[in-house]
Amino acid sequence: MTSGSGWVVLKFGGTSVASPRALRRAVAVVARTQREARTAVVVSALAGVTSALEAAATAAAHGKAVGAAVAGRLRRRHRKLLHALAPARARETARVLEPILLAVHARLDAAALGIRLTASEHAHVLATGELLAVHVVAAVLAERGLAASAVDARALLVARGGPLEAEPDPAASRERTQRWLALAPALPVVTGFLAGDDDKGLVLLGRGGSDVSATLLGSALEANRVELWTDTPGVLTADPRLEPAARVHSGLSAMEAARLARLGARVLHPRTLELAHGIPVLV
């Protein structure tokens, strides 16, 4: 590993981009970081969206015509954020979101009519949240004067295997990312949770995979550090919903953090640190 390329990767989970208040805090973090280093942002779907899409896929597979209702709820929720935080870009960004919404509507309705939802089609349904969120977050950052552009992770990250839980390929991701750098925007805002296969077809990195996206991208960029922003102040000694006295770990080894994740700690994906390749990861 080199001493670092100057990049910092910031990953924001669903709760960190789900409301105007949370998204304003995320924007402040990005603005502060960009003053010190070249910054890439990785974003998850808005909180609850992927679970709703999974439920919708199940309902559609059982013959329920849910496409219009799902697309409508997603349209309203994302437009509400845009109008609150990026009013000057709301109409233009809403136009960009529309084909994504129409695609999930069509896939769900096809499943309801008895057309089998293949693993690949299922993956496209579940990726909808990230594909929507990345445009909203980029628009909000641009509204604040930051030169942000939405980037589909298929242009950078490579994974192979089943469409719903593919295996990341760090070497191929580095090669693809290094080629992409010549065209990279000043502030890329990258979809979490998904990657491209050898032909840049969409595959997912598993639930919680945005953490994996961040460290895979950080490794490909030889970043100085990766920061995982969430709704807790760090890695806690226990689930704060069950144990109010839970405290923040001041520091953990990669092995200790990975063990906690495998035992069910939800603050980071178990594969996250395996892909960091010596890059500091902060929660």
PDB file of C-alpha atoms in Angstrom:
ATOM      1  CA  MET A   1       0.000   0.000   0.000  1.00  0.00           C
ATOM      2  CA  THR A   2       1.246   3.462  -0.826  1.00  0.00           C
ATOM      3  CA  SER A   3       1.195   6.305   1.669  1.00  0.00           C
ATOM      4  CA  GLY A   4      -2.018   7.530   0.043  1.00  0.00           C
ATOM      5  CA  SER A   5      -3.168   9.297  -3.094  1.00  0.00           C
ATOM      6  CA  GLY A   6      -4.773  12.232  -1.318  1.00  0.00           C
ATOM      7  CA  TRP A   7      -8.295  10.831  -1.674  1.00  0.00           C
ATOM      8  CA  VAL A   8     -10.726  10.477   1.217  1.00  0.00           C
ATOM      9  CA  VAL A   9     -13.836   8.314   0.784  1.00  0.00           C
ATOM     10  CA  LEU A  10     -16.919   9.303   2.787  1.00  0.00           C
ATOM     11  CA  LYS A  11     -19.773   6.800   3.004  1.00  0.00           C
ATOM     12  CA  PHE A  12     -23.170   7.941   4.255  1.00  0.00           C
ATOM     13  CA  GLY A  13     -25.703   5.331   5.366  1.00  0.00           C
ATOM     14  CA  GLY A  14     -29.421   5.540   4.785  1.00  0.00           C
ATOM     15  CA  THR A  15     -30.222   7.411   7.996  1.00  0.00           C
ATOM     16  CA  SER A  16     -27.544  10.000   7.130  1.00  0.00           C
ATOM     17  CA  VAL A  17     -29.322  11.032   3.907  1.00  0.00           C
ATOM     18  CA  ALA A  18     -32.969  10.315   4.757  1.00  0.00           C
ATOM     19  CA  SER A  19     -34.122  13.707   6.056  1.00  0.00           C
ATOM     20  CA  PRO A  20     -33.297  17.363   5.383  1.00  0.00           C
ATOM     21  CA  ARG A  21     -31.648  17.697   8.790  1.00  0.00           C
ATOM     22  CA  ALA A  22     -29.477  14.600   8.321  1.00  0.00           C
ATOM     23  CA  LEU A  23     -28.562  15.503   4.767  1.00  0.00           C
ATOM     24  CA  ARG A  24     -27.524  19.016   5.802  1.00  0.00           C
ATOM     25  CA  ARG A  25     -25.104  17.455   8.288  1.00  0.00           C
ATOM     26  CA  ALA A  26     -23.735  15.183   5.556  1.00  0.00           C
ATOM     27  CA  VAL A  27     -23.211  18.170   3.263  1.00  0.00           C
ATOM     28  CA  ALA A  28     -21.276  19.956   6.004  1.00  0.00           C
ATOM     29  CA  VAL A  29     -19.015  16.905   6.421  1.00  0.00           C
ATOM     30  CA  VAL A  30     -18.360  16.736   2.678  1.00  0.00           C
ATOM     31  CA  ALA A  31     -17.611  20.463   2.423  1.00  0.00           C
ATOM     32  CA  ARG A  32     -15.201  20.295   5.350  1.00  0.00           C
ATOM     33  CA  THR A  33     -13.412  17.230   3.997  1.00  0.00           C
ATOM     34  CA  GLN A  34     -13.107  18.615   0.489  1.00  0.00           C
ATOM     35  CA  ARG A  35     -11.170  21.592   1.814  1.00  0.00           C
ATOM     36  CA  GLU A  36      -8.393  19.231   2.938  1.00  0.00           C
ATOM     37  CA  ALA A  37      -8.415  16.393   0.408  1.00  0.00           C
ATOM     38  CA  ARG A  38      -9.875  15.146  -2.847  1.00  0.00           C
ATOM     39  CA  THR A  39     -13.144  13.550  -1.820  1.00  0.00           C
ATOM     40  CA  ALA A  40     -15.370  10.758  -3.109  1.00  0.00           C
ATOM     41  CA  VAL A  41     -18.794  10.192  -1.558  1.00  0.00           C
ATOM     42  CA  VAL A  42     -20.587   6.833  -1.404  1.00  0.00           C
ATOM     43  CA  VAL A  43     -24.303   6.875  -0.568  1.00  0.00           C
ATOM     44  CA  SER A  44     -26.828   4.274   0.487  1.00  0.00           C
ATOM     45  CA  ALA A  45     -30.526   4.325  -0.332  1.00  0.00           C
ATOM     46  CA  LEU A  46     -32.654   6.473   1.963  1.00  0.00           C
ATOM     47  CA  ALA A  47     -33.429   4.637   5.202  1.00  0.00           C
ATOM     48  CA  GLY A  48     -36.099   1.980   4.733  1.00  0.00           C
ATOM     49  CA  VAL A  49     -36.149   2.086   0.939  1.00  0.00           C
ATOM     50  CA  THR A  50     -34.321  -1.193   0.243  1.00  0.00           C
ATOM     51  CA  SER A  51     -36.494  -3.077   2.753  1.00  0.00           C
ATOM     52  CA  ALA A  52     -39.599  -1.622   1.090  1.00  0.00           C
ATOM     53  CA  LEU A  53     -38.327  -2.704  -2.325  1.00  0.00           C
ATOM     54  CA  GLU A  54     -37.649  -6.215  -1.039  1.00  0.00           C
ATOM     55  CA  ALA A  55     -41.198  -6.406   0.337  1.00  0.00           C
ATOM     56  CA  ALA A  56     -42.564  -5.092  -2.965  1.00  0.00           C
ATOM     57  CA  ALA A  57     -40.646  -7.731  -4.948  1.00  0.00           C
ATOM     58  CA  THR A  58     -42.129 -10.461  -2.721  1.00  0.00           C
ATOM     59  CA  ALA A  59     -45.642  -9.037  -3.096  1.00  0.00           C
ATOM     60  CA  ALA A  60     -45.283  -8.776  -6.875  1.00  0.00           C
ATOM     61  CA  ALA A  61     -44.063 -12.372  -7.090  1.00  0.00           C
ATOM     62  CA  HIS A  62     -47.336 -13.340  -5.380  1.00  0.00           C
ATOM     63  CA  GLY A  63     -49.380 -11.543  -8.029  1.00  0.00           C
ATOM     64  CA  LYS A  64     -49.933  -8.184  -6.349  1.00  0.00           C
ATOM     65  CA  ALA A  65     -49.752  -5.165  -8.678  1.00  0.00           C
ATOM     66  CA  VAL A  66     -47.646  -2.895  -6.470  1.00  0.00           C
ATOM     67  CA  GLY A  67     -45.507  -1.165  -9.102  1.00  0.00           C
ATOM     68  CA  ALA A  68     -47.449   2.089  -9.339  1.00  0.00           C
ATOM     69  CA  ALA A  69     -47.769   2.501  -5.570  1.00  0.00           C
ATOM     70  CA  VAL A  70     -44.069   1.798  -4.935  1.00  0.00           C
ATOM     71  CA  ALA A  71     -42.916   4.157  -7.681  1.00  0.00           C
ATOM     72  CA  GLY A  72     -45.296   6.830  -6.407  1.00  0.00           C
ATOM     73  CA  ARG A  73     -44.024   6.637  -2.837  1.00  0.00           C
ATOM     74  CA  LEU A  74     -40.405   6.773  -3.969  1.00  0.00           C
ATOM     75  CA  ARG A  75     -41.158   9.698  -6.294  1.00  0.00           C
ATOM     76  CA  ARG A  76     -42.793  11.724  -3.517  1.00  0.00           C
ATOM     77  CA  ARG A  77     -40.115  10.997  -0.939  1.00  0.00           C
ATOM     78  CA  HIS A  78     -37.163  11.905  -3.156  1.00  0.00           C
ATOM     79  CA  ARG A  79     -38.860  14.977  -4.623  1.00  0.00           C
ATOM     80  CA  LYS A  80     -39.640  16.192  -1.100  1.00  0.00           C
ATOM     81  CA  LEU A  81     -35.933  16.135  -0.252  1.00  0.00           C
ATOM     82  CA  LEU A  82     -35.071  17.882  -3.499  1.00  0.00           C
ATOM     83  CA  HIS A  83     -37.584  20.672  -2.959  1.00  0.00           C
ATOM     84  CA  ALA A  84     -36.374  21.135   0.631  1.00  0.00           C
ATOM     85  CA  LEU A  85     -32.638  21.243  -0.073  1.00  0.00           C
ATOM     86  CA  ALA A  86     -32.084  21.729  -3.811  1.00  0.00           C
ATOM     87  CA  PRO A  87     -35.033  23.767  -5.111  1.00  0.00           C
ATOM     88  CA  ALA A  88     -33.084  25.235  -8.030  1.00  0.00           C
ATOM     89  CA  ARG A  89     -32.213  21.738  -9.257  1.00  0.00           C
ATOM     90  CA  ALA A  90     -35.388  19.931  -8.185  1.00  0.00           C
ATOM     91  CA  ARG A  91     -37.149  19.900 -11.556  1.00  0.00           C
ATOM     92  CA  GLU A  92     -34.062  18.875 -13.543  1.00  0.00           C
ATOM     93  CA  THR A  93     -33.141  16.142 -11.063  1.00  0.00           C
ATOM     94  CA  ALA A  94     -36.719  14.851 -10.927  1.00  0.00           C
ATOM     95  CA  ARG A  95     -36.506  14.304 -14.694  1.00  0.00           C
ATOM     96  CA  VAL A  96     -33.345  12.227 -14.178  1.00  0.00           C
ATOM     97  CA  LEU A  97     -35.093  10.128 -11.525  1.00  0.00           C
ATOM     98  CA  GLU A  98     -38.121   9.371 -13.681  1.00  0.00           C
ATOM     99  CA  PRO A  99     -36.616   6.600 -15.894  1.00  0.00           C
ATOM    100  CA  ILE A 100     -35.362   4.836 -12.753  1.00  0.00           C
ATOM    101  CA  LEU A 101     -38.862   4.976 -11.247  1.00  0.00           C
ATOM    102  CA  LEU A 102     -40.497   3.803 -14.466  1.00  0.00           C
ATOM    103  CA  ALA A 103     -38.079   0.873 -14.638  1.00  0.00           C
ATOM    104  CA  VAL A 104     -38.877  -0.399 -11.132  1.00  0.00           C
ATOM    105  CA  HIS A 105     -42.606   0.111 -11.809  1.00  0.00           C
ATOM    106  CA  ALA A 106     -42.329  -2.002 -14.978  1.00  0.00           C
ATOM    107  CA  ARG A 107     -40.295  -4.776 -13.337  1.00  0.00           C
ATOM    108  CA  LEU A 108     -42.700  -5.108 -10.417  1.00  0.00           C
ATOM    109  CA  ASP A 109     -45.766  -5.095 -12.652  1.00  0.00           C
ATOM    110  CA  ALA A 110     -44.237  -7.717 -14.935  1.00  0.00           C
ATOM    111  CA  ALA A 111     -43.630  -9.942 -11.911  1.00  0.00           C
ATOM    112  CA  ALA A 112     -47.240  -9.452 -10.787  1.00  0.00           C
ATOM    113  CA  LEU A 113     -48.420 -10.622 -14.210  1.00  0.00           C
ATOM    114  CA  GLY A 114     -46.560 -13.896 -13.767  1.00  0.00           C
ATOM    115  CA  ILE A 115     -43.299 -13.054 -15.535  1.00  0.00           C
ATOM    116  CA  ARG A 116     -40.641 -14.570 -13.292  1.00  0.00           C
ATOM    117  CA  LEU A 117     -38.502 -12.046 -11.431  1.00  0.00           C
ATOM    118  CA  THR A 118     -35.057 -13.450 -12.172  1.00  0.00           C
ATOM    119  CA  ALA A 119     -32.156 -12.884  -9.778  1.00  0.00           C
ATOM    120  CA  SER A 120     -30.845 -10.201 -12.129  1.00  0.00           C
ATOM    121  CA  GLU A 121     -34.210  -8.430 -12.301  1.00  0.00           C
ATOM    122  CA  HIS A 122     -34.521  -8.725  -8.516  1.00  0.00           C
ATOM    123  CA  ALA A 123     -31.102  -7.075  -8.150  1.00  0.00           C
ATOM    124  CA  HIS A 124     -32.203  -4.187 -10.370  1.00  0.00           C
ATOM    125  CA  VAL A 125     -35.290  -3.687  -8.189  1.00  0.00           C
ATOM    126  CA  LEU A 126     -33.226  -3.602  -4.980  1.00  0.00           C
ATOM    127  CA  ALA A 127     -30.638  -1.225  -6.490  1.00  0.00           C
ATOM    128  CA  THR A 128     -33.340   1.365  -7.202  1.00  0.00           C
ATOM    129  CA  GLY A 129     -32.846   3.107  -3.855  1.00  0.00           C
ATOM    130  CA  GLU A 130     -29.156   3.792  -4.454  1.00  0.00           C
ATOM    131  CA  LEU A 131     -29.737   4.813  -8.063  1.00  0.00           C
ATOM    132  CA  LEU A 132     -32.257   7.408  -6.860  1.00  0.00           C
ATOM    133  CA  ALA A 133     -30.352   8.604  -3.786  1.00  0.00           C
ATOM    134  CA  VAL A 134     -27.105   9.304  -5.615  1.00  0.00           C
ATOM    135  CA  HIS A 135     -28.802  11.903  -7.847  1.00  0.00           C
ATOM    136  CA  VAL A 136     -30.560  13.581  -4.922  1.00  0.00           C
ATOM    137  CA  VAL A 137     -27.379  13.838  -2.849  1.00  0.00           C
ATOM    138  CA  ALA A 138     -25.377  15.123  -5.832  1.00  0.00           C
ATOM    139  CA  ALA A 139     -28.028  17.775  -6.493  1.00  0.00           C
ATOM    140  CA  VAL A 140     -28.022  18.914  -2.855  1.00  0.00           C
ATOM    141  CA  LEU A 141     -24.213  19.167  -2.831  1.00  0.00           C
ATOM    142  CA  ALA A 142     -24.255  21.081  -6.118  1.00  0.00           C
ATOM    143  CA  GLU A 143     -26.869  23.448  -4.692  1.00  0.00           C
ATOM    144  CA  ARG A 144     -24.329  24.276  -1.965  1.00  0.00           C
ATOM    145  CA  GLY A 145     -21.721  25.199  -4.575  1.00  0.00           C
ATOM    146  CA  LEU A 146     -19.821  21.893  -4.595  1.00  0.00           C
ATOM    147  CA  ALA A 147     -18.975  20.433  -8.011  1.00  0.00           C
ATOM    148  CA  ALA A 148     -20.754  17.123  -7.377  1.00  0.00           C
ATOM    149  CA  SER A 149     -21.784  14.605 -10.020  1.00  0.00           C
ATOM    150  CA  ALA A 150     -23.665  11.335  -9.630  1.00  0.00           C
ATOM    151  CA  VAL A 151     -21.649   8.237 -10.595  1.00  0.00           C
ATOM    152  CA  ASP A 152     -22.982   4.716 -11.117  1.00  0.00           C
ATOM    153  CA  ALA A 153     -20.603   2.338  -9.311  1.00  0.00           C
ATOM    154  CA  ARG A 154     -20.665   0.011 -12.310  1.00  0.00           C
ATOM    155  CA  ALA A 155     -18.176   2.420 -13.901  1.00  0.00           C
ATOM    156  CA  LEU A 156     -15.662   1.784 -11.091  1.00  0.00           C
ATOM    157  CA  LEU A 157     -16.226  -1.378  -9.081  1.00  0.00           C
ATOM    158  CA  VAL A 158     -16.148  -4.991 -10.222  1.00  0.00           C
ATOM    159  CA  ALA A 159     -17.761  -8.006  -8.558  1.00  0.00           C
ATOM    160  CA  ARG A 160     -18.544 -11.478  -9.843  1.00  0.00           C
ATOM    161  CA  GLY A 161     -21.020 -14.171  -8.945  1.00  0.00           C
ATOM    162  CA  GLY A 162     -24.706 -14.182  -8.092  1.00  0.00           C
ATOM    163  CA  PRO A 163     -26.480 -10.918  -8.922  1.00  0.00           C
ATOM    164  CA  LEU A 164     -27.780 -10.518  -5.351  1.00  0.00           C
ATOM    165  CA  GLU A 165     -24.518 -11.132  -3.488  1.00  0.00           C
ATOM    166  CA  ALA A 166     -21.517 -10.968  -5.776  1.00  0.00           C
ATOM    167  CA  GLU A 167     -17.886 -11.337  -4.688  1.00  0.00           C
ATOM    168  CA  PRO A 168     -15.883  -8.084  -4.953  1.00  0.00           C
ATOM    169  CA  ASP A 169     -12.795  -8.198  -7.182  1.00  0.00           C
ATOM    170  CA  PRO A 170     -10.287  -5.677  -5.751  1.00  0.00           C
ATOM    171  CA  ALA A 171      -7.722  -6.025  -8.556  1.00  0.00           C
ATOM    172  CA  ALA A 172     -10.270  -5.556 -11.345  1.00  0.00           C
ATOM    173  CA  SER A 173     -11.903  -2.713  -9.404  1.00  0.00           C
ATOM    174  CA  ARG A 174      -8.570  -0.933  -9.116  1.00  0.00           C
ATOM    175  CA  GLU A 175      -7.923  -1.311 -12.838  1.00  0.00           C
ATOM    176  CA  ARG A 176     -11.403  -0.050 -13.777  1.00  0.00           C
ATOM    177  CA  THR A 177     -11.232   2.823 -11.284  1.00  0.00           C
ATOM    178  CA  GLN A 178      -7.786   3.928 -12.442  1.00  0.00           C
ATOM    179  CA  ARG A 179      -9.038   4.080 -16.058  1.00  0.00           C
ATOM    180  CA  TRP A 180     -12.071   6.077 -14.904  1.00  0.00           C
ATOM    181  CA  LEU A 181      -9.944   8.638 -13.038  1.00  0.00           C
ATOM    182  CA  ALA A 182      -9.062  10.478 -16.236  1.00  0.00           C
ATOM    183  CA  LEU A 183     -12.744  11.410 -16.563  1.00  0.00           C
ATOM    184  CA  ALA A 184     -13.573  11.632 -12.848  1.00  0.00           C
ATOM    185  CA  PRO A 185     -15.652  14.640 -11.740  1.00  0.00           C
ATOM    186  CA  ALA A 186     -14.318  16.968  -9.054  1.00  0.00           C
ATOM    187  CA  LEU A 187     -16.648  15.448  -6.459  1.00  0.00           C
ATOM    188  CA  PRO A 188     -17.974  12.011  -7.445  1.00  0.00           C
ATOM    189  CA  VAL A 189     -21.072  10.820  -5.587  1.00  0.00           C
ATOM    190  CA  VAL A 190     -21.104   7.059  -6.060  1.00  0.00           C
ATOM    191  CA  THR A 191     -23.872   4.508  -5.602  1.00  0.00           C
ATOM    192  CA  GLY A 192     -23.256   2.130  -2.731  1.00  0.00           C
ATOM    193  CA  PHE A 193     -24.401  -1.517  -2.586  1.00  0.00           C
ATOM    194  CA  LEU A 194     -23.868  -2.256  -6.270  1.00  0.00           C
ATOM    195  CA  ALA A 195     -21.067  -2.937  -8.722  1.00  0.00           C
ATOM    196  CA  GLY A 196     -20.599  -4.099 -12.283  1.00  0.00           C
ATOM    197  CA  ASP A 197     -19.602  -7.516 -13.536  1.00  0.00           C
ATOM    198  CA  ASP A 198     -17.097  -7.956 -16.385  1.00  0.00           C
ATOM    199  CA  ASP A 199     -19.605  -6.430 -18.838  1.00  0.00           C
ATOM    200  CA  LYS A 200     -20.708  -3.727 -16.359  1.00  0.00           C
ATOM    201  CA  GLY A 201     -23.965  -5.570 -15.770  1.00  0.00           C
ATOM    202  CA  LEU A 202     -25.485  -4.776 -12.386  1.00  0.00           C
ATOM    203  CA  VAL A 203     -24.679  -6.997  -9.398  1.00  0.00           C
ATOM    204  CA  LEU A 204     -25.190  -6.346  -5.684  1.00  0.00           C
ATOM    205  CA  LEU A 205     -22.689  -6.640  -2.833  1.00  0.00           C
ATOM    206  CA  GLY A 206     -25.262  -8.007  -0.348  1.00  0.00           C
ATOM    207  CA  ARG A 207     -27.376  -6.179   2.213  1.00  0.00           C
ATOM    208  CA  GLY A 208     -25.299  -3.569   3.992  1.00  0.00           C
ATOM    209  CA  GLY A 209     -22.987  -3.620   1.001  1.00  0.00           C
ATOM    210  CA  SER A 210     -22.450   0.139   0.847  1.00  0.00           C
ATOM    211  CA  ASP A 211     -19.738  -0.279   3.503  1.00  0.00           C
ATOM    212  CA  VAL A 212     -18.082  -2.784   1.179  1.00  0.00           C
ATOM    213  CA  SER A 213     -18.425  -0.313  -1.710  1.00  0.00           C
ATOM    214  CA  ALA A 214     -16.650   2.357   0.308  1.00  0.00           C
ATOM    215  CA  THR A 215     -13.620   0.273   1.252  1.00  0.00           C
ATOM    216  CA  LEU A 216     -13.427  -1.340  -2.195  1.00  0.00           C
ATOM    217  CA  LEU A 217     -13.393   2.142  -3.729  1.00  0.00           C
ATOM    218  CA  GLY A 218     -10.951   3.389  -1.108  1.00  0.00           C
ATOM    219  CA  SER A 219      -8.569   0.558  -1.949  1.00  0.00           C
ATOM    220  CA  ALA A 220      -8.939   1.189  -5.694  1.00  0.00           C
ATOM    221  CA  LEU A 221      -8.131   4.888  -5.175  1.00  0.00           C
ATOM    222  CA  GLU A 222      -5.338   4.120  -2.662  1.00  0.00           C
ATOM    223  CA  ALA A 223      -7.151   6.596  -0.420  1.00  0.00           C
ATOM    224  CA  ASN A 224      -5.728   8.110   2.748  1.00  0.00           C
ATOM    225  CA  ARG A 225      -8.767   6.937   4.714  1.00  0.00           C
ATOM    226  CA  VAL A 226     -12.370   5.778   4.507  1.00  0.00           C
ATOM    227  CA  GLU A 227     -14.998   7.299   6.802  1.00  0.00           C
ATOM    228  CA  LEU A 228     -18.276   5.456   7.434  1.00  0.00           C
ATOM    229  CA  TRP A 229     -20.893   7.953   8.629  1.00  0.00           C
ATOM    230  CA  THR A 230     -23.914   6.530  10.432  1.00  0.00           C
ATOM    231  CA  ASP A 231     -26.429   7.372  13.155  1.00  0.00           C
ATOM    232  CA  THR A 232     -24.188   6.277  16.043  1.00  0.00           C
ATOM    233  CA  PRO A 233     -21.054   8.087  17.279  1.00  0.00           C
ATOM    234  CA  GLY A 234     -18.844   5.086  16.510  1.00  0.00           C
ATOM    235  CA  VAL A 235     -18.619   1.350  17.151  1.00  0.00           C
ATOM    236  CA  LEU A 236     -20.427   0.729  20.440  1.00  0.00           C
ATOM    237  CA  THR A 237     -19.938  -1.953  23.064  1.00  0.00           C
ATOM    238  CA  ALA A 238     -23.588  -3.032  22.672  1.00  0.00           C
ATOM    239  CA  ASP A 239     -26.741  -2.249  20.719  1.00  0.00           C
ATOM    240  CA  PRO A 240     -27.807   1.152  22.173  1.00  0.00           C
ATOM    241  CA  ARG A 241     -31.473   0.274  21.614  1.00  0.00           C
ATOM    242  CA  LEU A 242     -31.077  -2.620  24.048  1.00  0.00           C
ATOM    243  CA  GLU A 243     -28.372  -1.295  26.354  1.00  0.00           C
ATOM    244  CA  PRO A 244     -28.561   2.455  27.139  1.00  0.00           C
ATOM    245  CA  ALA A 245     -25.175   2.295  28.886  1.00  0.00           C
ATOM    246  CA  ALA A 246     -23.390   1.229  25.683  1.00  0.00           C
ATOM    247  CA  ARG A 247     -20.196   3.213  25.129  1.00  0.00           C
ATOM    248  CA  VAL A 248     -18.011   3.959  22.137  1.00  0.00           C
ATOM    249  CA  HIS A 249     -14.900   1.888  21.506  1.00  0.00           C
ATOM    250  CA  SER A 250     -11.969   4.301  21.222  1.00  0.00           C
ATOM    251  CA  GLY A 251     -10.315   1.995  18.732  1.00  0.00           C
ATOM    252  CA  LEU A 252     -10.466  -1.575  17.441  1.00  0.00           C
ATOM    253  CA  SER A 253      -8.146  -3.734  15.410  1.00  0.00           C
ATOM    254  CA  ALA A 254      -9.424  -4.910  12.043  1.00  0.00           C
ATOM    255  CA  MET A 255      -9.783  -8.415  13.479  1.00  0.00           C
ATOM    256  CA  GLU A 256     -11.809  -7.198  16.478  1.00  0.00           C
ATOM    257  CA  ALA A 257     -14.110  -5.044  14.330  1.00  0.00           C
ATOM    258  CA  ALA A 258     -14.665  -7.857  11.836  1.00  0.00           C
ATOM    259  CA  ARG A 259     -15.481 -10.261  14.682  1.00  0.00           C
ATOM    260  CA  LEU A 260     -18.058  -7.841  16.092  1.00  0.00           C
ATOM    261  CA  ALA A 261     -19.634  -7.466  12.644  1.00  0.00           C
ATOM    262  CA  ARG A 262     -19.864 -11.228  12.168  1.00  0.00           C
ATOM    263  CA  LEU A 263     -21.508 -11.541  15.587  1.00  0.00           C
ATOM    264  CA  GLY A 264     -24.257  -9.170  14.472  1.00  0.00           C
ATOM    265  CA  ALA A 265     -23.020  -5.620  15.091  1.00  0.00           C
ATOM    266  CA  ARG A 266     -24.852  -3.599  12.452  1.00  0.00           C
ATOM    267  CA  VAL A 267     -22.493  -0.627  12.306  1.00  0.00           C
ATOM    268  CA  LEU A 268     -20.428  -2.164   9.513  1.00  0.00           C
ATOM    269  CA  HIS A 269     -20.605  -5.048   7.037  1.00  0.00           C
ATOM    270  CA  PRO A 270     -18.446  -8.075   7.984  1.00  0.00           C
ATOM    271  CA  ARG A 271     -16.512  -7.863   4.674  1.00  0.00           C
ATOM    272  CA  THR A 272     -15.722  -4.163   5.032  1.00  0.00           C
ATOM    273  CA  LEU A 273     -12.283  -4.365   6.592  1.00  0.00           C
ATOM    274  CA  GLU A 274     -11.145  -7.321   4.495  1.00  0.00           C
ATOM    275  CA  LEU A 275     -11.177  -5.007   1.478  1.00  0.00           C
ATOM    276  CA  ALA A 276      -9.521  -1.972   3.082  1.00  0.00           C
ATOM    277  CA  HIS A 277      -5.999  -3.336   2.505  1.00  0.00           C
ATOM    278  CA  GLY A 278      -4.398  -1.306   5.273  1.00  0.00           C
ATOM    279  CA  ILE A 279      -6.337   1.913   4.695  1.00  0.00           C
ATOM    280  CA  PRO A 280      -7.610   3.432   7.976  1.00  0.00           C
ATOM    281  CA  VAL A 281     -11.387   3.034   8.333  1.00  0.00           C
ATOM    282  CA  LEU A 282     -13.162   5.426  10.694  1.00  0.00           C
ATOM    283  CA  VAL A 283     -16.743   5.040  11.950  1.00  0.00           C
TER     284      VAL A 283
END
